Amino acid sequence: MTASLPVYDGPFGPAQAERLLWRAGFGPRPAEARRLAALGLTGAVRSLVYPGAERLIGKPPRDQKGRPLAPKDQWGHDHLWWLDKMVRTSRPLVERMTLVWHDWFATSNDGVGSQRLMLRQNALFRRAGLASFHTLFEAVAIDPAMLLYLSGIENEREAPNENFGREMMELFSLGAASGYTEDDVREQARALTGWTARYRNGYGWTDFRFEAKRHDPSFKVIFGKSGKFGWRDSVRLCVQHPAHAGFFVRKLWGYFVPVDPDAETQAGLEQLYVRNKLQIRPVVGAILRHPLLYEGPSMPKSPVVYTAGLLRRLGQRIDREDWIWLCAQAGQQLFYPPNVSGWDESRWYDTSTFLARWRIAATALDRYAYDPGKAKRRVPPTAAAIVDTALDFWHRPPVSSQTQNALTSFAARTVAAAGSEEWKLKAYPLMAVNGARHLIAVSPELQTA
């Protein structure tokens, strides 16, 4: 029996299009949500899932001295380079899926030690991120950054290393305790033997290759099946395992919707995935059309998604290095996930990371702040005028009545503090606009989507 997949059939206006752009990208540029809404749900999802050629919008990135970035060489410039692609991309879902796979197949430069190889892996995720999961998984298994990170080049017939063999099942394809045993881990390690590389002083690891003499060619038993398995067989056996489709759907769903799918949706997505021969694109498209994406609860934005979204909304380029340490303090420096499990989203709003979000907003806003002694702009000394001016600056993001009331209360207190002195009645509203802009940026509505 074929399970049906529900499709959202409610209103699809700018608010729904904005949520879609946050979940499937990094938020809207000015007027982008209205343009997407005009396509309707089907057209909007199709435009994201089947984008045209990449067209980076806006000025290229620079460091604080106005120089081009050096992502392969300069520490932190890899983070800036990718953040710039998130900000300027015309294919937001492609870039968002690149981030998904970076978390799914988490690889940290702390263990790789080569920005060049990390960028090579990043290009793989971007190129293959909506195609076949089987093909992507195969490519990741022999990707140089992964071979270094999970000890693939140390895995040889005389001393099998279980790191990748374990994680390829537990984290990448089946889930913990999902139909594999410690014997399967050991046998997978043997099947994966054979890869090596050469270290060159001044250049690092290079010449990644398979050497038959390092591979164990004997029979292995994996998931109860026997054969002279090699690395391709290791991947194939994982994606053909009965637990794989369910694991894949649940994990992918969790990147877009913060509540579990119901049984019918889970079954429908699994059938869609298998029927399409493990293609990722159809499953993503079905998730983006699901009612829970539009009617379900809001979803936390990771520090990088939050930062990229603010900059997209402001049309601001990457031209400072502050975004490296700010995102790191908020808990997410690109190319440095904390471990092979990826980032822990429960840490996005804890006491050790939230202050950095406040600073991210302040840094994005600092060049627009009114100087009351120099500004030519006049804002009427009323709470309504202050709040309207601040909301207009952010291109009128949807905010709740609770946030609207808090902004109005803040503005009213500022106006009251001005009293009747003429200079205060000119200066205080401008300072209040600065504050209200910041409060909007850190409001629940802009912190979640």
CSV table of C-alpha atoms in Angstrom, one decimal:
chain,number,residue,atom,x,y,z
A,1,MET,CA,0.0,0.0,0.0
A,2,THR,CA,1.3,3.4,-1.0
A,3,ALA,CA,1.3,6.1,1.7
A,4,SER,CA,0.1,9.5,0.7
A,5,LEU,CA,2.1,12.7,1.4
A,6,PRO,CA,0.1,15.7,2.6
A,7,VAL,CA,0.6,19.0,0.8
A,8,TYR,CA,0.1,22.4,2.3
A,9,ASP,CA,-3.1,24.0,0.9
A,10,GLY,CA,-3.4,27.1,3.0
A,11,PRO,CA,-2.6,30.7,2.0
A,12,PHE,CA,0.8,31.2,0.4
A,13,GLY,CA,1.6,34.8,0.8
A,14,PRO,CA,4.8,36.7,1.7
A,15,ALA,CA,4.8,35.4,5.3
A,16,GLN,CA,4.7,31.7,4.1
A,17,ALA,CA,7.3,32.5,1.4
A,18,GLU,CA,9.6,34.1,4.0
A,19,ARG,CA,9.4,31.0,6.2
A,20,LEU,CA,10.2,28.8,3.1
A,21,LEU,CA,13.2,31.0,2.3
A,22,TRP,CA,14.5,30.7,5.8
A,23,ARG,CA,14.0,26.9,6.0
A,24,ALA,CA,15.3,26.3,2.5
A,25,GLY,CA,18.0,29.0,2.5
A,26,PHE,CA,19.1,32.0,4.5
A,27,GLY,CA,16.1,34.2,4.5
A,28,PRO,CA,14.8,36.7,1.9
A,29,ARG,CA,16.4,39.7,0.3
A,30,PRO,CA,14.2,42.8,0.2
A,31,ALA,CA,11.0,42.0,-1.8
A,32,GLU,CA,12.2,38.4,-2.5
A,33,ALA,CA,9.4,36.9,-0.4
A,34,ARG,CA,6.7,38.8,-2.3
A,35,ARG,CA,8.2,37.6,-5.6
A,36,LEU,CA,8.4,34.0,-4.4
A,37,ALA,CA,4.8,34.2,-3.1
A,38,ALA,CA,3.6,35.2,-6.6
A,39,LEU,CA,4.7,31.8,-7.9
A,40,GLY,CA,2.4,29.9,-5.6
A,41,LEU,CA,3.6,27.0,-3.4
A,42,THR,CA,4.3,24.6,-6.3
A,43,GLY,CA,6.2,27.2,-8.3
A,44,ALA,CA,8.1,28.5,-5.3
A,45,VAL,CA,9.3,25.1,-4.3
A,46,ARG,CA,10.2,24.1,-7.8
A,47,SER,CA,12.3,27.3,-8.3
A,48,LEU,CA,14.3,26.4,-5.2
A,49,VAL,CA,14.7,22.7,-5.9
A,50,TYR,CA,15.5,23.2,-9.6
A,51,PRO,CA,17.4,26.5,-9.7
A,52,GLY,CA,19.3,27.9,-12.7
A,53,ALA,CA,23.0,28.6,-12.9
A,54,GLU,CA,24.6,30.2,-9.9
A,55,ARG,CA,24.6,34.0,-10.1
A,56,LEU,CA,26.2,35.7,-7.1
A,57,ILE,CA,24.4,39.0,-6.3
A,58,GLY,CA,26.3,42.0,-5.0
A,59,LYS,CA,30.0,42.9,-4.5
A,60,PRO,CA,32.6,40.2,-3.9
A,61,PRO,CA,33.9,39.8,-0.4
A,62,ARG,CA,36.9,41.6,1.1
A,63,ASP,CA,38.8,41.5,4.3
A,64,GLN,CA,39.0,44.6,6.6
A,65,LYS,CA,41.8,46.0,4.6
A,66,GLY,CA,39.9,45.8,1.3
A,67,ARG,CA,41.8,42.8,0.0
A,68,PRO,CA,40.3,39.7,-1.7
A,69,LEU,CA,39.8,36.7,0.6
A,70,ALA,CA,42.3,33.9,0.7
A,71,PRO,CA,40.1,30.9,1.8
A,72,LYS,CA,42.7,28.3,1.2
A,73,ASP,CA,45.4,30.0,3.1
A,74,GLN,CA,44.3,32.6,5.6
A,75,TRP,CA,42.8,31.4,8.9
A,76,GLY,CA,39.1,32.1,9.1
A,77,HIS,CA,38.8,33.2,5.4
A,78,ASP,CA,37.3,29.9,4.6
A,79,HIS,CA,34.4,30.8,7.0
A,80,LEU,CA,34.1,34.3,5.4
A,81,TRP,CA,34.2,32.8,1.8
A,82,TRP,CA,31.3,30.4,2.5
A,83,LEU,CA,29.3,33.0,4.5
A,84,ASP,CA,29.6,35.2,1.4
A,85,LYS,CA,28.2,32.5,-0.8
A,86,MET,CA,25.3,32.2,1.6
A,87,VAL,CA,24.7,35.9,1.5
A,88,ARG,CA,25.0,36.4,-2.3
A,89,THR,CA,23.8,33.1,-3.7
A,90,SER,CA,21.0,33.0,-6.2
A,91,ARG,CA,20.5,29.3,-5.3
A,92,PRO,CA,19.7,29.3,-1.6
A,93,LEU,CA,18.6,25.7,-1.3
A,94,VAL,CA,21.8,24.4,-3.0
A,95,GLU,CA,23.8,26.4,-0.4
A,96,ARG,CA,21.6,25.3,2.4
A,97,MET,CA,22.0,21.6,1.4
A,98,THR,CA,25.7,22.2,1.4
A,99,LEU,CA,25.4,23.2,5.0
A,100,VAL,CA,23.2,20.2,5.8
A,101,TRP,CA,25.8,17.8,4.4
A,102,HIS,CA,28.6,19.6,6.2
A,103,ASP,CA,26.7,18.8,9.4
A,104,TRP,CA,25.6,15.3,8.4
A,105,PHE,CA,29.1,14.2,7.3
A,106,ALA,CA,30.7,16.4,9.9
A,107,THR,CA,34.4,17.0,9.2
A,108,SER,CA,36.4,19.5,11.1
A,109,ASN,CA,39.6,21.2,10.0
A,110,ASP,CA,40.9,20.7,13.5
A,111,GLY,CA,41.4,17.1,12.5
A,112,VAL,CA,42.1,17.6,8.8
A,113,GLY,CA,44.6,20.5,9.0
A,114,SER,CA,44.0,21.7,5.4
A,115,GLN,CA,41.6,24.5,4.3
A,116,ARG,CA,42.3,23.4,0.7
A,117,LEU,CA,41.0,19.9,1.4
A,118,MET,CA,38.0,21.2,3.4
A,119,LEU,CA,37.1,23.5,0.5
A,120,ARG,CA,37.3,20.5,-1.8
A,121,GLN,CA,34.9,18.6,0.3
A,122,ASN,CA,32.6,21.7,0.4
A,123,ALA,CA,32.6,21.7,-3.4
A,124,LEU,CA,31.5,18.1,-3.3
A,125,PHE,CA,28.6,18.8,-1.1
A,126,ARG,CA,27.5,21.7,-3.3
A,127,ARG,CA,27.8,19.7,-6.5
A,128,ALA,CA,26.1,16.5,-5.3
A,129,GLY,CA,23.8,17.8,-2.5
A,130,LEU,CA,20.5,17.3,-4.3
A,131,ALA,CA,21.4,14.2,-6.4
A,132,SER,CA,21.8,10.6,-5.3
A,133,PHE,CA,22.6,9.9,-1.7
A,134,HIS,CA,24.3,6.7,-2.7
A,135,THR,CA,26.6,8.6,-5.0
A,136,LEU,CA,27.2,11.3,-2.4
A,137,PHE,CA,28.0,8.7,0.3
A,138,GLU,CA,30.4,6.9,-2.0
A,139,ALA,CA,32.2,10.2,-2.7
A,140,VAL,CA,32.4,11.1,0.9
A,141,ALA,CA,33.8,7.7,1.8
A,142,ILE,CA,37.0,8.4,-0.2
A,143,ASP,CA,37.0,12.2,0.1
A,144,PRO,CA,40.5,13.3,1.3
A,145,ALA,CA,39.2,15.4,4.2
A,146,MET,CA,37.1,12.5,5.5
A,147,LEU,CA,40.0,10.0,4.9
A,148,LEU,CA,42.1,12.2,7.2
A,149,TYR,CA,39.4,13.1,9.7
A,150,LEU,CA,38.2,9.5,10.4
A,151,SER,CA,41.5,7.8,9.9
A,152,GLY,CA,40.9,6.3,6.5
A,153,ILE,CA,44.5,6.5,5.4
A,154,GLU,CA,45.5,4.6,8.6
A,155,ASN,CA,43.1,1.8,7.9
A,156,GLU,CA,45.1,-1.1,6.4
A,157,ARG,CA,44.8,-4.9,6.3
A,158,GLU,CA,47.3,-5.5,9.1
A,159,ALA,CA,45.7,-2.9,11.5
A,160,PRO,CA,42.1,-2.1,10.6
A,161,ASN,CA,40.8,1.2,11.9
A,162,GLU,CA,37.1,1.3,12.8
A,163,ASN,CA,36.5,5.0,12.9
A,164,PHE,CA,34.8,5.5,9.6
A,165,GLY,CA,33.3,2.0,9.6
A,166,ARG,CA,31.4,2.8,12.8
A,167,GLU,CA,30.3,6.3,11.9
A,168,MET,CA,29.2,5.4,8.4
A,169,MET,CA,26.5,3.3,10.0
A,170,GLU,CA,25.8,5.1,13.3
A,171,LEU,CA,25.7,8.7,12.0
A,172,PHE,CA,25.6,8.6,8.2
A,173,SER,CA,23.2,5.9,7.1
A,174,LEU,CA,21.5,3.7,9.7
A,175,GLY,CA,21.4,5.3,13.1
A,176,ALA,CA,22.6,4.0,16.5
A,177,ALA,CA,21.6,0.4,17.3
A,178,SER,CA,19.7,0.1,14.0
A,179,GLY,CA,20.5,-3.4,12.8
A,180,TYR,CA,24.2,-3.5,13.0
A,181,THR,CA,26.6,-5.1,15.5
A,182,GLU,CA,30.1,-4.7,16.7
A,183,ASP,CA,31.1,-7.5,14.3
A,184,ASP,CA,29.6,-5.4,11.5
A,185,VAL,CA,31.8,-2.5,12.6
A,186,ARG,CA,34.9,-4.7,12.5
A,187,GLU,CA,34.0,-6.2,9.1
A,188,GLN,CA,33.2,-2.8,7.6
A,189,ALA,CA,36.7,-1.6,8.7
A,190,ARG,CA,38.3,-4.5,6.9
A,191,ALA,CA,36.2,-3.8,3.8
A,192,LEU,CA,37.3,-0.1,3.8
A,193,THR,CA,41.1,-0.9,4.0
A,194,GLY,CA,43.4,0.2,1.2
A,195,TRP,CA,43.4,4.0,1.1
A,196,THR,CA,46.6,6.0,1.6
A,197,ALA,CA,48.2,9.4,0.9
A,198,ARG,CA,51.6,11.0,0.9
A,199,TYR,CA,52.7,13.9,3.1
A,200,ARG,CA,54.8,16.7,1.5
A,201,ASN,CA,56.5,19.2,3.7
A,202,GLY,CA,55.2,22.7,3.0
A,203,TYR,CA,52.1,21.4,1.2
A,204,GLY,CA,50.5,18.8,3.4
A,205,TRP,CA,48.7,15.6,2.5
A,206,THR,CA,48.4,14.8,-1.2
A,207,ASP,CA,48.2,11.9,-3.7
A,208,PHE,CA,45.2,10.2,-2.0
A,209,ARG,CA,44.9,6.8,-3.7
A,210,PHE,CA,43.8,3.2,-3.2
A,211,GLU,CA,46.6,0.6,-2.9
A,212,ALA,CA,45.6,-3.0,-3.3
A,213,LYS,CA,48.4,-4.3,-1.1
A,214,ARG,CA,46.9,-2.4,1.9
A,215,HIS,CA,43.5,-3.8,1.3
A,216,ASP,CA,42.1,-6.9,3.0
A,217,PRO,CA,40.8,-9.0,0.0
A,218,SER,CA,39.5,-11.9,2.1
A,219,PHE,CA,35.8,-12.7,2.8
A,220,LYS,CA,33.9,-10.5,5.2
A,221,VAL,CA,30.4,-10.9,6.7
A,222,ILE,CA,28.4,-7.7,6.9
A,223,PHE,CA,24.7,-7.6,7.9
A,224,GLY,CA,24.7,-11.4,7.5
A,225,LYS,CA,26.0,-11.2,3.9
A,226,SER,CA,29.3,-12.7,2.9
A,227,GLY,CA,31.7,-11.6,0.2
A,228,LYS,CA,35.1,-10.2,-0.6
A,229,PHE,CA,33.8,-6.7,0.1
A,230,GLY,CA,35.6,-3.5,-0.7
A,231,TRP,CA,34.8,0.2,0.1
A,232,ARG,CA,32.1,0.5,-2.5
A,233,ASP,CA,30.4,-2.6,-1.1
A,234,SER,CA,30.5,-1.0,2.4
A,235,VAL,CA,28.5,2.0,1.1
A,236,ARG,CA,26.2,-0.2,-1.0
A,237,LEU,CA,25.4,-2.5,1.9
A,238,CYS,CA,24.5,0.5,4.1
A,239,VAL,CA,22.1,2.1,1.7
A,240,GLN,CA,20.5,-1.2,0.9
A,241,HIS,CA,20.0,-2.0,4.6
A,242,PRO,CA,16.3,-2.1,5.6
A,243,ALA,CA,16.9,0.6,8.3
A,244,HIS,CA,18.5,3.1,5.9
A,245,ALA,CA,15.4,4.7,4.2
A,246,GLY,CA,13.8,5.4,7.6
A,247,PHE,CA,16.9,6.9,9.0
A,248,PHE,CA,17.6,9.0,6.0
A,249,VAL,CA,14.0,10.5,6.0
A,250,ARG,CA,14.0,11.2,9.7
A,251,LYS,CA,17.3,12.9,9.7
A,252,LEU,CA,16.7,15.0,6.6
A,253,TRP,CA,13.3,16.0,7.8
A,254,GLY,CA,14.8,17.3,11.0
A,255,TYR,CA,16.9,19.9,9.1
A,256,PHE,CA,13.7,21.5,7.8
A,257,VAL,CA,10.9,20.8,10.4
A,258,PRO,CA,11.5,20.9,14.2
A,259,VAL,CA,8.8,18.2,15.1
A,260,ASP,CA,8.8,14.6,14.1
A,261,PRO,CA,6.8,13.5,11.0
A,262,ASP,CA,3.6,11.5,11.6
A,263,ALA,CA,3.6,7.8,10.6
A,264,GLU,CA,1.9,8.5,7.2
A,265,THR,CA,4.4,11.2,6.3
A,266,GLN,CA,7.3,9.1,7.3
A,267,ALA,CA,6.1,6.1,5.3
A,268,GLY,CA,5.3,8.3,2.3
A,269,LEU,CA,8.7,10.0,2.3
A,270,GLU,CA,10.5,6.6,2.6
A,271,GLN,CA,8.5,5.2,-0.4
A,272,LEU,CA,9.3,8.4,-2.4
A,273,TYR,CA,13.0,8.0,-1.6
A,274,VAL,CA,13.2,4.3,-2.5
A,275,ARG,CA,11.0,4.7,-5.6
A,276,ASN,CA,13.3,7.4,-6.9
A,277,LYS,CA,16.4,5.3,-6.4
A,278,LEU,CA,17.7,7.2,-3.4
A,279,GLN,CA,17.5,10.6,-5.0
A,280,ILE,CA,17.6,13.5,-2.5
A,281,ARG,CA,15.8,16.2,-4.6
A,282,PRO,CA,12.3,14.6,-4.6
A,283,VAL,CA,12.4,14.1,-0.8
A,284,VAL,CA,13.4,17.7,-0.2
A,285,GLY,CA,10.7,18.9,-2.5
A,286,ALA,CA,8.1,16.9,-0.6
A,287,ILE,CA,9.3,18.2,2.7
A,288,LEU,CA,9.1,21.8,1.5
A,289,ARG,CA,5.5,21.3,0.4
A,290,HIS,CA,4.4,19.7,3.7
A,291,PRO,CA,1.8,21.4,5.9
A,292,LEU,CA,4.0,21.2,9.0
A,293,LEU,CA,6.6,23.4,7.4
A,294,TYR,CA,4.1,26.2,7.3
A,295,GLU,CA,1.7,25.4,10.1
A,296,GLY,CA,4.1,23.9,12.6
A,297,PRO,CA,6.2,25.6,15.2
A,298,SER,CA,9.0,28.0,14.5
A,299,MET,CA,12.5,26.6,14.1
A,300,PRO,CA,15.8,28.0,15.7
A,301,LYS,CA,18.3,29.6,13.3
A,302,SER,CA,21.8,28.5,13.6
A,303,PRO,CA,24.4,31.3,14.1
A,304,VAL,CA,25.5,31.1,10.5
A,305,VAL,CA,22.0,31.1,9.1
A,306,TYR,CA,21.0,34.0,11.4
A,307,THR,CA,24.1,36.0,10.4
A,308,ALA,CA,23.7,35.3,6.6
A,309,GLY,CA,20.0,36.2,6.9
A,310,LEU,CA,20.7,39.6,8.5
A,311,LEU,CA,23.2,40.5,5.8
A,312,ARG,CA,20.9,39.3,3.0
A,313,ARG,CA,18.1,41.4,4.4
A,314,LEU,CA,20.4,44.5,4.6
A,315,GLY,CA,22.1,43.9,1.2
A,316,GLN,CA,25.4,44.0,3.0
A,317,ARG,CA,28.6,42.5,1.7
A,318,ILE,CA,31.3,40.6,3.6
A,319,ASP,CA,33.9,43.2,4.2
A,320,ARG,CA,35.1,42.5,7.7
A,321,GLU,CA,36.7,39.6,9.6
A,322,ASP,CA,34.5,40.0,12.7
A,323,TRP,CA,32.1,37.4,11.4
A,324,ILE,CA,34.7,34.7,12.1
A,325,TRP,CA,34.9,35.2,15.8
A,326,LEU,CA,31.3,36.3,16.2
A,327,CYS,CA,29.9,33.1,14.7
A,328,ALA,CA,32.5,31.1,16.6
A,329,GLN,CA,31.4,32.6,19.9
A,330,ALA,CA,27.8,32.0,19.0
A,331,GLY,CA,28.7,28.3,18.5
A,332,GLN,CA,29.2,27.8,14.8
A,333,GLN,CA,32.4,28.4,12.9
A,334,LEU,CA,32.1,26.9,9.4
A,335,PHE,CA,34.5,24.0,8.7
A,336,TYR,CA,34.9,23.4,12.5
A,337,PRO,CA,31.9,21.4,13.8
A,338,PRO,CA,32.6,20.3,17.4
A,339,ASN,CA,32.7,16.5,16.6
A,340,VAL,CA,31.7,13.9,14.0
A,341,SER,CA,28.1,14.2,15.3
A,342,GLY,CA,27.9,17.8,14.0
A,343,TRP,CA,26.6,20.8,15.8
A,344,ASP,CA,24.2,20.5,18.8
A,345,GLU,CA,21.3,22.9,18.0
A,346,SER,CA,20.2,22.8,21.7
A,347,ARG,CA,23.2,25.1,22.3
A,348,TRP,CA,22.2,27.9,20.0
A,349,TYR,CA,20.4,29.9,22.7
A,350,ASP,CA,22.3,29.0,25.8
A,351,THR,CA,24.0,31.5,28.2
A,352,SER,CA,27.4,30.9,26.7
A,353,THR,CA,26.4,31.7,23.1
A,354,PHE,CA,23.5,34.1,23.1
A,355,LEU,CA,25.5,37.2,23.9
A,356,ALA,CA,27.4,36.6,20.6
A,357,ARG,CA,24.1,36.8,18.7
A,358,TRP,CA,23.5,40.2,20.3
A,359,ARG,CA,26.9,41.2,19.0
A,360,ILE,CA,26.2,39.8,15.6
A,361,ALA,CA,23.2,42.1,15.3
A,362,ALA,CA,25.2,45.1,16.6
A,363,THR,CA,27.9,44.5,14.1
A,364,ALA,CA,25.5,44.2,11.2
A,365,LEU,CA,23.9,47.5,12.3
A,366,ASP,CA,26.8,49.6,13.3
A,367,ARG,CA,27.3,51.3,10.0
A,368,TYR,CA,23.6,52.4,9.9
A,369,ALA,CA,23.4,53.9,13.4
A,370,TYR,CA,22.2,57.5,13.6
A,371,ASP,CA,24.5,59.9,15.2
A,372,PRO,CA,22.1,62.4,16.8
A,373,GLY,CA,24.6,65.2,16.5
A,374,LYS,CA,25.2,64.7,12.8
A,375,ALA,CA,22.1,63.0,11.3
A,376,LYS,CA,19.9,65.0,9.0
A,377,ARG,CA,17.1,62.6,9.5
A,378,ARG,CA,14.2,63.7,11.7
A,379,VAL,CA,12.0,61.2,13.4
A,380,PRO,CA,8.8,62.5,15.1
A,381,PRO,CA,9.0,62.1,18.9
A,382,THR,CA,6.3,59.5,19.1
A,383,ALA,CA,6.5,55.8,19.9
A,384,ALA,CA,4.6,54.9,16.6
A,385,ALA,CA,7.0,56.8,14.4
A,386,ILE,CA,10.0,55.3,16.1
A,387,VAL,CA,8.8,51.7,15.7
A,388,ASP,CA,7.6,52.3,12.1
A,389,THR,CA,11.0,53.7,11.2
A,390,ALA,CA,12.8,50.7,12.7
A,391,LEU,CA,10.5,48.2,11.1
A,392,ASP,CA,10.8,49.9,7.7
A,393,PHE,CA,14.6,49.6,8.0
A,394,TRP,CA,14.3,45.8,8.2
A,395,HIS,CA,11.8,45.8,5.3
A,396,ARG,CA,8.8,45.0,7.6
A,397,PRO,CA,9.6,41.4,8.9
A,398,PRO,CA,6.6,39.7,10.4
A,399,VAL,CA,6.6,40.3,14.1
A,400,SER,CA,4.2,39.1,16.8
A,401,SER,CA,1.9,41.4,18.7
A,402,GLN,CA,4.0,40.7,21.8
A,403,THR,CA,7.2,41.9,20.0
A,404,GLN,CA,5.3,44.9,18.6
A,405,ASN,CA,4.1,45.9,22.1
A,406,ALA,CA,7.6,45.5,23.6
A,407,LEU,CA,9.0,47.8,20.8
A,408,THR,CA,6.2,50.3,21.4
A,409,SER,CA,6.8,50.3,25.2
A,410,PHE,CA,10.6,50.8,24.7
A,411,ALA,CA,10.0,53.7,22.3
A,412,ALA,CA,7.4,55.3,24.6
A,413,ARG,CA,9.8,55.3,27.5
A,414,THR,CA,12.5,56.9,25.4
A,415,VAL,CA,10.1,59.7,24.3
A,416,ALA,CA,9.0,60.2,27.9
A,417,ALA,CA,12.6,60.6,29.0
A,418,ALA,CA,13.1,63.4,26.5
A,419,GLY,CA,10.7,65.6,28.3
A,420,SER,CA,10.2,69.0,26.6
A,421,GLU,CA,13.7,69.9,25.8
A,422,GLU,CA,14.1,70.7,22.1
A,423,TRP,CA,17.5,69.0,21.6
A,424,LYS,CA,16.3,65.8,23.4
A,425,LEU,CA,13.1,65.7,21.3
A,426,LYS,CA,15.4,65.7,18.2
A,427,ALA,CA,18.1,63.3,19.5
A,428,TYR,CA,16.2,60.8,21.6
A,429,PRO,CA,13.9,59.5,18.8
A,430,LEU,CA,17.0,58.8,16.6
A,431,MET,CA,18.7,56.9,19.4
A,432,ALA,CA,15.5,55.0,20.0
A,433,VAL,CA,15.4,54.0,16.4
A,434,ASN,CA,18.9,52.6,16.7
A,435,GLY,CA,17.8,50.6,19.8
A,436,ALA,CA,14.6,49.4,18.2
A,437,ARG,CA,16.4,48.2,15.1
A,438,HIS,CA,18.7,46.1,17.3
A,439,LEU,CA,15.7,44.8,19.3
A,440,ILE,CA,14.0,43.7,16.1
A,441,ALA,CA,17.1,41.9,15.0
A,442,VAL,CA,17.3,39.9,18.2
A,443,SER,CA,13.5,39.4,18.5
A,444,PRO,CA,12.1,35.8,18.6
A,445,GLU,CA,10.8,36.4,15.1
A,446,LEU,CA,14.2,37.0,13.6
A,447,GLN,CA,15.9,34.5,15.8
A,448,THR,CA,13.6,31.7,14.6
A,449,ALA,CA,11.7,31.0,11.4
